[in-house]
């Protein structure tokens, strides 16, 4: 039995079925990300004045990732166009580019996560704070070493936009440490939202890459038997990829610029 | 909505983001990022026009 409307448009919707399916799926995705964006707005508006973090993200890496995703949207479109004009060689090239860009995005995201997880806020017994990147944390030693700074006011750690932070290597005896915590999702609301939103987004990039990888690899066999249907599959994967890119266009200013 | 139409929406948002990024960067005294934003706006608009011309015959549905 043949599956109907994989190529030709269904009379009542005017679209082939996979396209209707992907738009229904993307609608549910809008609600998923919309809920998380709402959580962000509510938590930010409800935060104690002066305690919402600013300037905590690596702007250079965030900007590079935005460029990478923008380029991947273009290569995805080009891959679909190549299928439409029956140039399979170009399709393979553009989809390979998309995959490479996706891997680049994920690598940069991993580096950003590593930076956050290696950054510590240390509350000292004398009431001051030390803040910086962990250099040495050997349990056998009675001290730790960070690349950072001391401050008496915790508020100094929240808004980094107008500060010129001078970091130096600090050797801190463990006996002086009251508490210390890395900048993971457990640290505060902002980082919890940052890791949730970007983690979910990165998961979408990963899943999209698997689909694109399948179409580029084993799935390409369909091109020989039914090129029109294959082209539709490429379009559907491209619609998903564009949605994921569009989500990043909202995430970037919200998390990196405000 | 076809990939062509969605791509057009994406390019529109990307242009807005680039412009907003440039303004934000200049207001934050990050001149290099501001210039990057301006270059991005110009490139994205040029690309948008090229893309529309190239895919003139393709459907928006």
mmCIF file of C-alpha atoms in Angstrom:
data_model
loop_
_atom_site.group_PDB
_atom_site.id
_atom_site.type_symbol
_atom_site.label_atom_id
_atom_site.label_comp_id
_atom_site.label_asym_id
_atom_site.label_seq_id
_atom_site.Cartn_x
_atom_site.Cartn_y
_atom_site.Cartn_z
ATOM 1 C CA UNK A 1 0.000 0.000 0.000
ATOM 2 C CA UNK A 2 1.286 3.436 -0.877
ATOM 3 C CA UNK A 3 1.274 6.286 1.651
ATOM 4 C CA UNK A 4 -0.893 9.073 0.177
ATOM 5 C CA UNK A 5 0.087 12.722 -0.253
ATOM 6 C CA UNK A 6 3.842 12.373 0.303
ATOM 7 C CA UNK A 7 4.475 14.315 -2.881
ATOM 8 C CA UNK A 8 1.254 15.752 -4.247
ATOM 9 C CA UNK A 9 -0.788 18.250 -2.216
ATOM 10 C CA UNK A 10 -3.816 17.047 -0.297
ATOM 11 C CA UNK A 11 -6.922 18.752 -1.746
ATOM 12 C CA UNK A 12 -8.311 19.980 1.589
ATOM 13 C CA UNK A 13 -5.068 21.393 3.052
ATOM 14 C CA UNK A 14 -3.329 22.310 -0.189
ATOM 15 C CA UNK A 15 -0.082 20.865 1.208
ATOM 16 C CA UNK A 16 1.622 17.480 1.269
ATOM 17 C CA UNK A 17 1.114 15.693 4.566
ATOM 18 C CA UNK A 18 4.639 15.968 5.961
ATOM 19 C CA UNK A 19 4.475 19.755 5.723
ATOM 20 C CA UNK A 20 1.212 19.875 7.662
ATOM 21 C CA UNK A 21 2.811 17.529 10.209
ATOM 22 C CA UNK A 22 5.944 19.614 10.707
ATOM 23 C CA UNK A 23 3.923 22.819 11.159
ATOM 24 C CA UNK A 24 1.753 21.146 13.785
ATOM 25 C CA UNK A 25 4.931 19.976 15.520
ATOM 26 C CA UNK A 26 6.494 23.439 15.319
ATOM 27 C CA UNK A 27 3.337 24.914 16.855
ATOM 28 C CA UNK A 28 3.862 22.715 19.901
ATOM 29 C CA UNK A 29 7.503 23.797 19.972
ATOM 30 C CA UNK A 30 6.441 27.451 20.030
ATOM 31 C CA UNK A 31 4.412 26.669 23.158
ATOM 32 C CA UNK A 32 7.353 24.853 24.767
ATOM 33 C CA UNK A 33 9.836 27.673 24.227
ATOM 34 C CA UNK A 34 7.113 30.271 24.846
ATOM 35 C CA UNK A 35 6.540 28.814 28.309
ATOM 36 C CA UNK A 36 10.239 29.047 29.128
ATOM 37 C CA UNK A 37 10.487 32.605 27.801
ATOM 38 C CA UNK A 38 7.489 33.492 29.986
ATOM 39 C CA UNK A 39 9.280 31.979 32.981
ATOM 40 C CA UNK A 40 12.296 34.129 32.142
ATOM 41 C CA UNK A 41 10.201 37.317 31.986
ATOM 42 C CA UNK A 42 8.363 36.580 35.245
ATOM 43 C CA UNK A 43 11.527 35.703 37.171
ATOM 44 C CA UNK A 44 13.375 38.707 35.833
ATOM 45 C CA UNK A 45 10.563 41.149 36.601
ATOM 46 C CA UNK A 46 10.169 39.614 40.070
ATOM 47 C CA UNK A 47 13.890 39.664 40.933
ATOM 48 C CA UNK A 48 15.119 41.846 43.787
ATOM 49 C CA UNK A 49 16.386 45.097 42.179
ATOM 50 C CA UNK A 50 20.112 44.944 41.480
ATOM 51 C CA UNK A 51 20.379 41.170 41.739
ATOM 52 C CA UNK A 52 19.641 40.214 38.120
ATOM 53 C CA UNK A 53 22.958 39.349 36.419
ATOM 54 C CA UNK A 54 24.241 41.473 33.536
ATOM 55 C CA UNK A 55 27.311 40.884 31.400
ATOM 56 C CA UNK A 56 27.850 37.311 32.563
ATOM 57 C CA UNK A 57 28.026 35.805 29.086
ATOM 58 C CA UNK A 58 30.937 35.559 26.693
ATOM 59 C CA UNK A 59 29.726 37.971 24.015
ATOM 60 C CA UNK A 60 32.368 36.947 21.472
ATOM 61 C CA UNK A 61 31.387 33.267 21.587
ATOM 62 C CA UNK A 62 27.678 34.136 21.522
ATOM 63 C CA UNK A 63 28.159 36.360 18.474
ATOM 64 C CA UNK A 64 30.196 33.695 16.664
ATOM 65 C CA UNK A 65 27.459 31.157 17.365
ATOM 66 C CA UNK A 66 24.825 33.541 15.972
ATOM 67 C CA UNK A 67 26.820 33.897 12.748
ATOM 68 C CA UNK A 68 27.312 30.119 12.586
ATOM 69 C CA UNK A 69 23.570 29.454 12.895
ATOM 70 C CA UNK A 70 22.699 32.166 10.364
ATOM 71 C CA UNK A 71 25.074 30.568 7.867
ATOM 72 C CA UNK A 72 23.596 27.135 8.547
ATOM 73 C CA UNK A 73 20.112 28.467 7.710
ATOM 74 C CA UNK A 74 21.462 29.642 4.348
ATOM 75 C CA UNK A 75 23.163 26.303 3.585
ATOM 76 C CA UNK A 76 19.958 24.438 4.509
ATOM 77 C CA UNK A 77 17.993 26.556 2.062
ATOM 78 C CA UNK A 78 20.653 26.060 -0.616
ATOM 79 C CA UNK A 79 20.492 22.284 -0.107
ATOM 80 C CA UNK A 80 16.733 22.349 -0.690
ATOM 81 C CA UNK A 81 17.103 24.569 -3.769
ATOM 82 C CA UNK A 82 19.763 22.175 -5.115
ATOM 83 C CA UNK A 83 17.282 19.311 -4.802
ATOM 84 C CA UNK A 84 14.593 21.371 -6.529
ATOM 85 C CA UNK A 85 16.844 21.984 -9.545
ATOM 86 C CA UNK A 86 18.027 18.349 -9.454
ATOM 87 C CA UNK A 87 21.676 19.022 -8.580
ATOM 88 C CA UNK A 88 22.393 16.278 -6.099
ATOM 89 C CA UNK A 89 26.122 17.059 -5.814
ATOM 90 C CA UNK A 90 25.348 20.566 -4.594
ATOM 91 C CA UNK A 91 22.802 19.193 -2.148
ATOM 92 C CA UNK A 92 25.467 16.940 -0.602
ATOM 93 C CA UNK A 93 27.891 19.847 -0.336
ATOM 94 C CA UNK A 94 25.434 22.254 1.288
ATOM 95 C CA UNK A 95 24.078 19.687 3.721
ATOM 96 C CA UNK A 96 27.637 18.744 4.711
ATOM 97 C CA UNK A 97 28.246 22.454 5.399
ATOM 98 C CA UNK A 98 25.117 22.558 7.582
ATOM 99 C CA UNK A 99 26.344 19.565 9.561
ATOM 100 C CA UNK A 100 29.774 21.112 10.060
ATOM 101 C CA UNK A 101 28.210 24.379 11.211
ATOM 102 C CA UNK A 102 25.950 22.498 13.629
ATOM 103 C CA UNK A 103 28.942 20.682 15.137
ATOM 104 C CA UNK A 104 30.788 24.021 15.403
ATOM 105 C CA UNK A 105 27.814 25.541 17.235
ATOM 106 C CA UNK A 106 27.673 22.655 19.703
ATOM 107 C CA UNK A 107 31.444 22.779 20.348
ATOM 108 C CA UNK A 108 31.269 26.509 21.099
ATOM 109 C CA UNK A 109 28.268 25.933 23.365
ATOM 110 C CA UNK A 110 30.223 23.250 25.252
ATOM 111 C CA UNK A 111 33.086 25.721 25.722
ATOM 112 C CA UNK A 112 30.646 28.290 27.131
ATOM 113 C CA UNK A 113 29.266 25.700 29.565
ATOM 114 C CA UNK A 114 32.796 24.755 30.592
ATOM 115 C CA UNK A 115 33.588 28.411 31.311
ATOM 116 C CA UNK A 116 30.527 28.742 33.535
ATOM 117 C CA UNK A 117 31.078 25.488 35.388
ATOM 118 C CA UNK A 118 34.725 26.373 36.029
ATOM 119 C CA UNK A 119 33.843 29.827 37.399
ATOM 120 C CA UNK A 120 33.331 30.014 41.189
ATOM 121 C CA UNK A 121 31.847 32.407 43.685
ATOM 122 C CA UNK A 122 33.519 31.871 47.061
ATOM 123 C CA UNK A 123 32.057 33.242 50.288
ATOM 124 C CA UNK A 124 34.830 33.819 52.824
ATOM 125 C CA UNK A 125 34.542 33.542 56.591
ATOM 126 C CA UNK A 126 35.439 37.245 56.965
ATOM 127 C CA UNK A 127 32.341 38.202 54.924
ATOM 128 C CA UNK A 128 34.126 39.033 51.672
ATOM 129 C CA UNK A 129 33.691 37.312 48.322
ATOM 130 C CA UNK A 130 36.211 35.851 45.931
ATOM 131 C CA UNK A 131 35.091 35.298 42.363
ATOM 132 C CA UNK A 132 36.925 33.799 39.412
ATOM 133 C CA UNK A 133 37.970 30.823 37.316
ATOM 134 C CA UNK A 134 39.223 27.794 39.191
ATOM 135 C CA UNK A 135 42.881 27.116 38.462
ATOM 136 C CA UNK A 136 43.701 24.529 41.103
ATOM 137 C CA UNK A 137 41.343 22.602 43.378
ATOM 138 C CA UNK A 138 43.311 19.638 44.622
ATOM 139 C CA UNK A 139 41.674 17.934 47.615
ATOM 140 C CA UNK A 140 45.129 16.977 48.944
ATOM 141 C CA UNK A 141 46.124 20.655 49.222
ATOM 142 C CA UNK A 142 44.855 22.939 52.002
ATOM 143 C CA UNK A 143 44.321 25.799 49.567
ATOM 144 C CA UNK A 144 42.718 26.502 46.205
ATOM 145 C CA UNK A 145 43.887 28.791 43.430
ATOM 146 C CA UNK A 146 41.544 30.938 41.333
ATOM 147 C CA UNK A 147 42.097 33.506 38.632
ATOM 148 C CA UNK A 148 39.824 36.256 39.912
ATOM 149 C CA UNK A 149 39.259 39.052 42.420
ATOM 150 C CA UNK A 150 38.040 39.857 45.935
ATOM 151 C CA UNK A 151 35.067 42.060 46.666
ATOM 152 C CA UNK A 152 33.294 43.112 49.858
ATOM 153 C CA UNK A 153 29.958 43.792 48.205
ATOM 154 C CA UNK A 154 28.077 40.856 46.640
ATOM 155 C CA UNK A 155 26.213 43.323 44.379
ATOM 156 C CA UNK A 156 29.511 43.911 42.526
ATOM 157 C CA UNK A 157 29.224 40.359 41.194
ATOM 158 C CA UNK A 158 25.818 40.871 39.549
ATOM 159 C CA UNK A 159 26.315 43.708 37.092
ATOM 160 C CA UNK A 160 29.598 43.464 35.208
ATOM 161 C CA UNK A 161 28.651 45.805 32.369
ATOM 162 C CA UNK A 162 30.258 48.976 33.651
ATOM 163 C CA UNK A 163 33.057 47.353 35.682
ATOM 164 C CA UNK A 164 36.616 46.899 34.582
ATOM 165 C CA UNK A 165 37.362 43.635 36.318
ATOM 166 C CA UNK A 166 41.066 43.089 36.988
ATOM 167 C CA UNK A 167 41.729 39.416 37.637
ATOM 168 C CA UNK A 168 44.831 37.978 39.236
ATOM 169 C CA UNK A 169 45.863 34.637 40.632
ATOM 170 C CA UNK A 170 44.574 34.233 44.189
ATOM 171 C CA UNK A 171 45.720 31.515 46.579
ATOM 172 C CA UNK A 172 42.925 30.959 49.105
ATOM 173 C CA UNK A 173 43.377 28.730 52.180
ATOM 174 C CA UNK A 174 40.497 26.287 52.586
ATOM 175 C CA UNK A 175 40.238 27.243 56.270
ATOM 176 C CA UNK A 176 39.045 30.728 55.230
ATOM 177 C CA UNK A 177 36.278 29.471 52.931
ATOM 178 C CA UNK A 178 32.726 29.501 54.268
ATOM 179 C CA UNK A 179 31.050 28.283 51.076
ATOM 180 C CA UNK A 180 31.806 28.058 47.378
ATOM 181 C CA UNK A 181 29.696 27.350 44.338
ATOM 182 C CA UNK A 182 30.327 27.147 40.612
ATOM 183 C CA UNK A 183 28.241 29.103 38.098
ATOM 184 C CA UNK A 184 26.128 26.090 37.188
ATOM 185 C CA UNK A 185 22.320 26.043 36.839
ATOM 186 C CA UNK A 186 22.048 25.679 40.657
ATOM 187 C CA UNK A 187 23.724 29.059 41.258
ATOM 188 C CA UNK A 188 20.727 31.367 40.672
ATOM 189 C CA UNK A 189 17.531 31.851 38.628
ATOM 190 C CA UNK A 190 19.340 33.479 35.730
ATOM 191 C CA UNK A 191 21.787 30.604 35.263
ATOM 192 C CA UNK A 192 19.004 28.026 35.763
ATOM 193 C CA UNK A 193 17.114 29.671 32.892
ATOM 194 C CA UNK A 194 20.261 30.084 30.828
ATOM 195 C CA UNK A 195 21.161 26.395 31.059
ATOM 196 C CA UNK A 196 17.553 25.260 30.537
ATOM 197 C CA UNK A 197 16.911 27.447 27.496
ATOM 198 C CA UNK A 198 20.263 26.956 25.806
ATOM 199 C CA UNK A 199 20.399 23.265 26.771
ATOM 200 C CA UNK A 200 16.976 22.629 25.244
ATOM 201 C CA UNK A 201 17.995 24.611 22.185
ATOM 202 C CA UNK A 202 21.267 22.651 21.866
ATOM 203 C CA UNK A 203 19.249 19.426 22.128
ATOM 204 C CA UNK A 204 17.168 20.621 19.173
ATOM 205 C CA UNK A 205 20.354 21.362 17.230
ATOM 206 C CA UNK A 206 21.584 17.851 18.014
ATOM 207 C CA UNK A 207 18.304 16.216 16.913
ATOM 208 C CA UNK A 208 18.191 18.354 13.752
ATOM 209 C CA UNK A 209 21.763 17.320 12.981
ATOM 210 C CA UNK A 210 20.802 13.655 13.278
ATOM 211 C CA UNK A 211 17.964 14.137 10.768
ATOM 212 C CA UNK A 212 20.143 16.153 8.384
ATOM 213 C CA UNK A 213 22.915 13.557 8.795
ATOM 214 C CA UNK A 214 20.443 10.806 7.937
ATOM 215 C CA UNK A 215 19.299 12.603 4.778
ATOM 216 C CA UNK A 216 22.914 13.239 3.831
ATOM 217 C CA UNK A 217 23.946 9.637 4.551
ATOM 218 C CA UNK A 218 21.721 6.530 4.458
ATOM 219 C CA UNK A 219 18.531 8.459 3.613
ATOM 220 C CA UNK A 220 19.918 9.671 0.308
ATOM 221 C CA UNK A 221 18.959 6.341 -1.344
ATOM 222 C CA UNK A 222 15.447 7.721 -1.783
ATOM 223 C CA UNK A 223 16.822 10.282 -4.235
ATOM 224 C CA UNK A 224 17.334 7.538 -6.835
ATOM 225 C CA UNK A 225 13.792 6.162 -6.608
ATOM 226 C CA UNK A 226 11.671 9.177 -5.661
ATOM 227 C CA UNK A 227 13.542 12.522 -5.899
ATOM 228 C CA UNK A 228 10.395 14.592 -5.376
ATOM 229 C CA UNK A 229 9.634 12.906 -2.074
ATOM 230 C CA UNK A 230 13.274 13.220 -1.018
ATOM 231 C CA UNK A 231 13.145 16.958 -1.798
ATOM 232 C CA UNK A 232 10.072 17.272 0.416
ATOM 233 C CA UNK A 233 11.939 15.557 3.246
ATOM 234 C CA UNK A 234 14.780 18.043 2.850
ATOM 235 C CA UNK A 235 12.279 20.902 2.973
ATOM 236 C CA UNK A 236 10.670 19.560 6.145
ATOM 237 C CA UNK A 237 14.051 19.174 7.865
ATOM 238 C CA UNK A 238 14.894 22.696 6.672
ATOM 239 C CA UNK A 239 11.700 24.084 8.225
ATOM 240 C CA UNK A 240 12.667 22.514 11.564
ATOM 241 C CA UNK A 241 16.197 23.886 11.255
ATOM 242 C CA UNK A 242 14.917 27.381 10.521
ATOM 243 C CA UNK A 243 12.668 27.226 13.565
ATOM 244 C CA UNK A 244 15.634 26.286 15.761
ATOM 245 C CA UNK A 245 17.639 29.163 14.260
ATOM 246 C CA UNK A 246 14.751 31.548 14.871
ATOM 247 C CA UNK A 247 14.635 30.508 18.535
ATOM 248 C CA UNK A 248 18.329 31.423 18.808
ATOM 249 C CA UNK A 249 17.613 34.857 17.319
ATOM 250 C CA UNK A 250 15.389 35.465 20.364
ATOM 251 C CA UNK A 251 17.706 33.729 22.845
ATOM 252 C CA UNK A 252 20.809 35.687 21.902
ATOM 253 C CA UNK A 253 19.578 39.209 22.798
ATOM 254 C CA UNK A 254 17.662 37.973 25.839
ATOM 255 C CA UNK A 255 20.581 36.111 27.409
ATOM 256 C CA UNK A 256 23.645 37.901 26.057
ATOM 257 C CA UNK A 257 22.682 41.529 25.502
ATOM 258 C CA UNK A 258 20.312 42.402 28.356
ATOM 259 C CA UNK B 1 4.222 27.915 4.262
ATOM 260 C CA UNK B 2 7.236 26.756 2.267
ATOM 261 C CA UNK B 3 10.883 26.885 3.261
ATOM 262 C CA UNK B 4 11.220 29.913 0.996
ATOM 263 C CA UNK B 5 8.612 31.881 2.974
ATOM 264 C CA UNK B 6 10.067 30.774 6.316
ATOM 265 C CA UNK B 7 13.544 31.735 5.143
ATOM 266 C CA UNK B 8 12.254 35.193 4.263
ATOM 267 C CA UNK B 9 10.868 35.558 7.793
ATOM 268 C CA UNK B 10 14.194 34.352 9.172
ATOM 269 C CA UNK B 11 16.137 36.897 7.095
ATOM 270 C CA UNK B 12 13.792 39.657 8.299
ATOM 271 C CA UNK B 13 14.391 38.732 11.951
ATOM 272 C CA UNK B 14 18.120 38.415 11.326
ATOM 273 C CA UNK B 15 18.212 41.925 9.858
ATOM 274 C CA UNK B 16 16.333 43.265 12.891
ATOM 275 C CA UNK B 17 18.685 41.431 15.260
ATOM 276 C CA UNK B 18 21.771 42.745 13.452
ATOM 277 C CA UNK B 19 20.449 46.298 13.583
ATOM 278 C CA UNK B 20 19.499 45.991 17.254
ATOM 279 C CA UNK B 21 22.873 44.428 18.021
ATOM 280 C CA UNK B 22 24.695 47.309 16.321
ATOM 281 C CA UNK B 23 22.697 49.909 18.257
ATOM 282 C CA UNK B 24 23.218 48.029 21.544
ATOM 283 C CA UNK B 25 26.947 47.695 20.893
ATOM 284 C CA UNK B 26 27.422 51.409 20.113
ATOM 285 C CA UNK B 27 25.412 52.401 23.204
ATOM 286 C CA UNK B 28 27.587 50.029 25.266
ATOM 287 C CA UNK B 29 30.772 51.525 23.760
ATOM 288 C CA UNK B 30 31.684 48.229 22.080
ATOM 289 C CA UNK B 31 32.709 49.817 18.800
ATOM 290 C CA UNK B 32 34.055 46.649 17.166
ATOM 291 C CA UNK B 33 30.819 44.757 17.776
ATOM 292 C CA UNK B 34 28.860 47.772 16.556
ATOM 293 C CA UNK B 35 30.750 47.839 13.288
ATOM 294 C CA UNK B 36 30.244 44.091 12.980
ATOM 295 C CA UNK B 37 26.504 44.650 13.434
ATOM 296 C CA UNK B 38 26.431 47.300 10.703
ATOM 297 C CA UNK B 39 28.353 45.023 8.310
ATOM 298 C CA UNK B 40 25.920 42.210 9.156
ATOM 299 C CA UNK B 41 22.887 44.427 8.396
ATOM 300 C CA UNK B 42 24.298 45.349 4.976
ATOM 301 C CA UNK B 43 25.267 41.761 4.127
ATOM 302 C CA UNK B 44 21.938 40.301 5.234
ATOM 303 C CA UNK B 45 19.968 42.862 3.209
ATOM 304 C CA UNK B 46 22.107 42.182 0.107
ATOM 305 C CA UNK B 47 21.642 38.451 0.652
ATOM 306 C CA UNK B 48 17.870 38.916 1.123
ATOM 307 C CA UNK B 49 17.505 40.719 -2.200
ATOM 308 C CA UNK B 50 19.695 38.111 -3.945
ATOM 309 C CA UNK B 51 17.689 35.275 -2.402
ATOM 310 C CA UNK B 52 14.367 36.779 -3.486
ATOM 311 C CA UNK B 53 15.601 37.243 -7.062
ATOM 312 C CA UNK B 54 17.065 33.740 -7.254
ATOM 313 C CA UNK B 55 13.940 31.999 -5.961
ATOM 314 C CA UNK B 56 11.444 34.193 -7.802
ATOM 315 C CA UNK B 57 9.682 31.259 -9.418
ATOM 316 C CA UNK B 58 9.301 29.164 -6.280
ATOM 317 C CA UNK B 59 6.023 29.094 -4.375
ATOM 318 C CA UNK B 60 5.531 30.639 -0.939
ATOM 319 C CA UNK B 61 3.232 27.735 -0.058
#
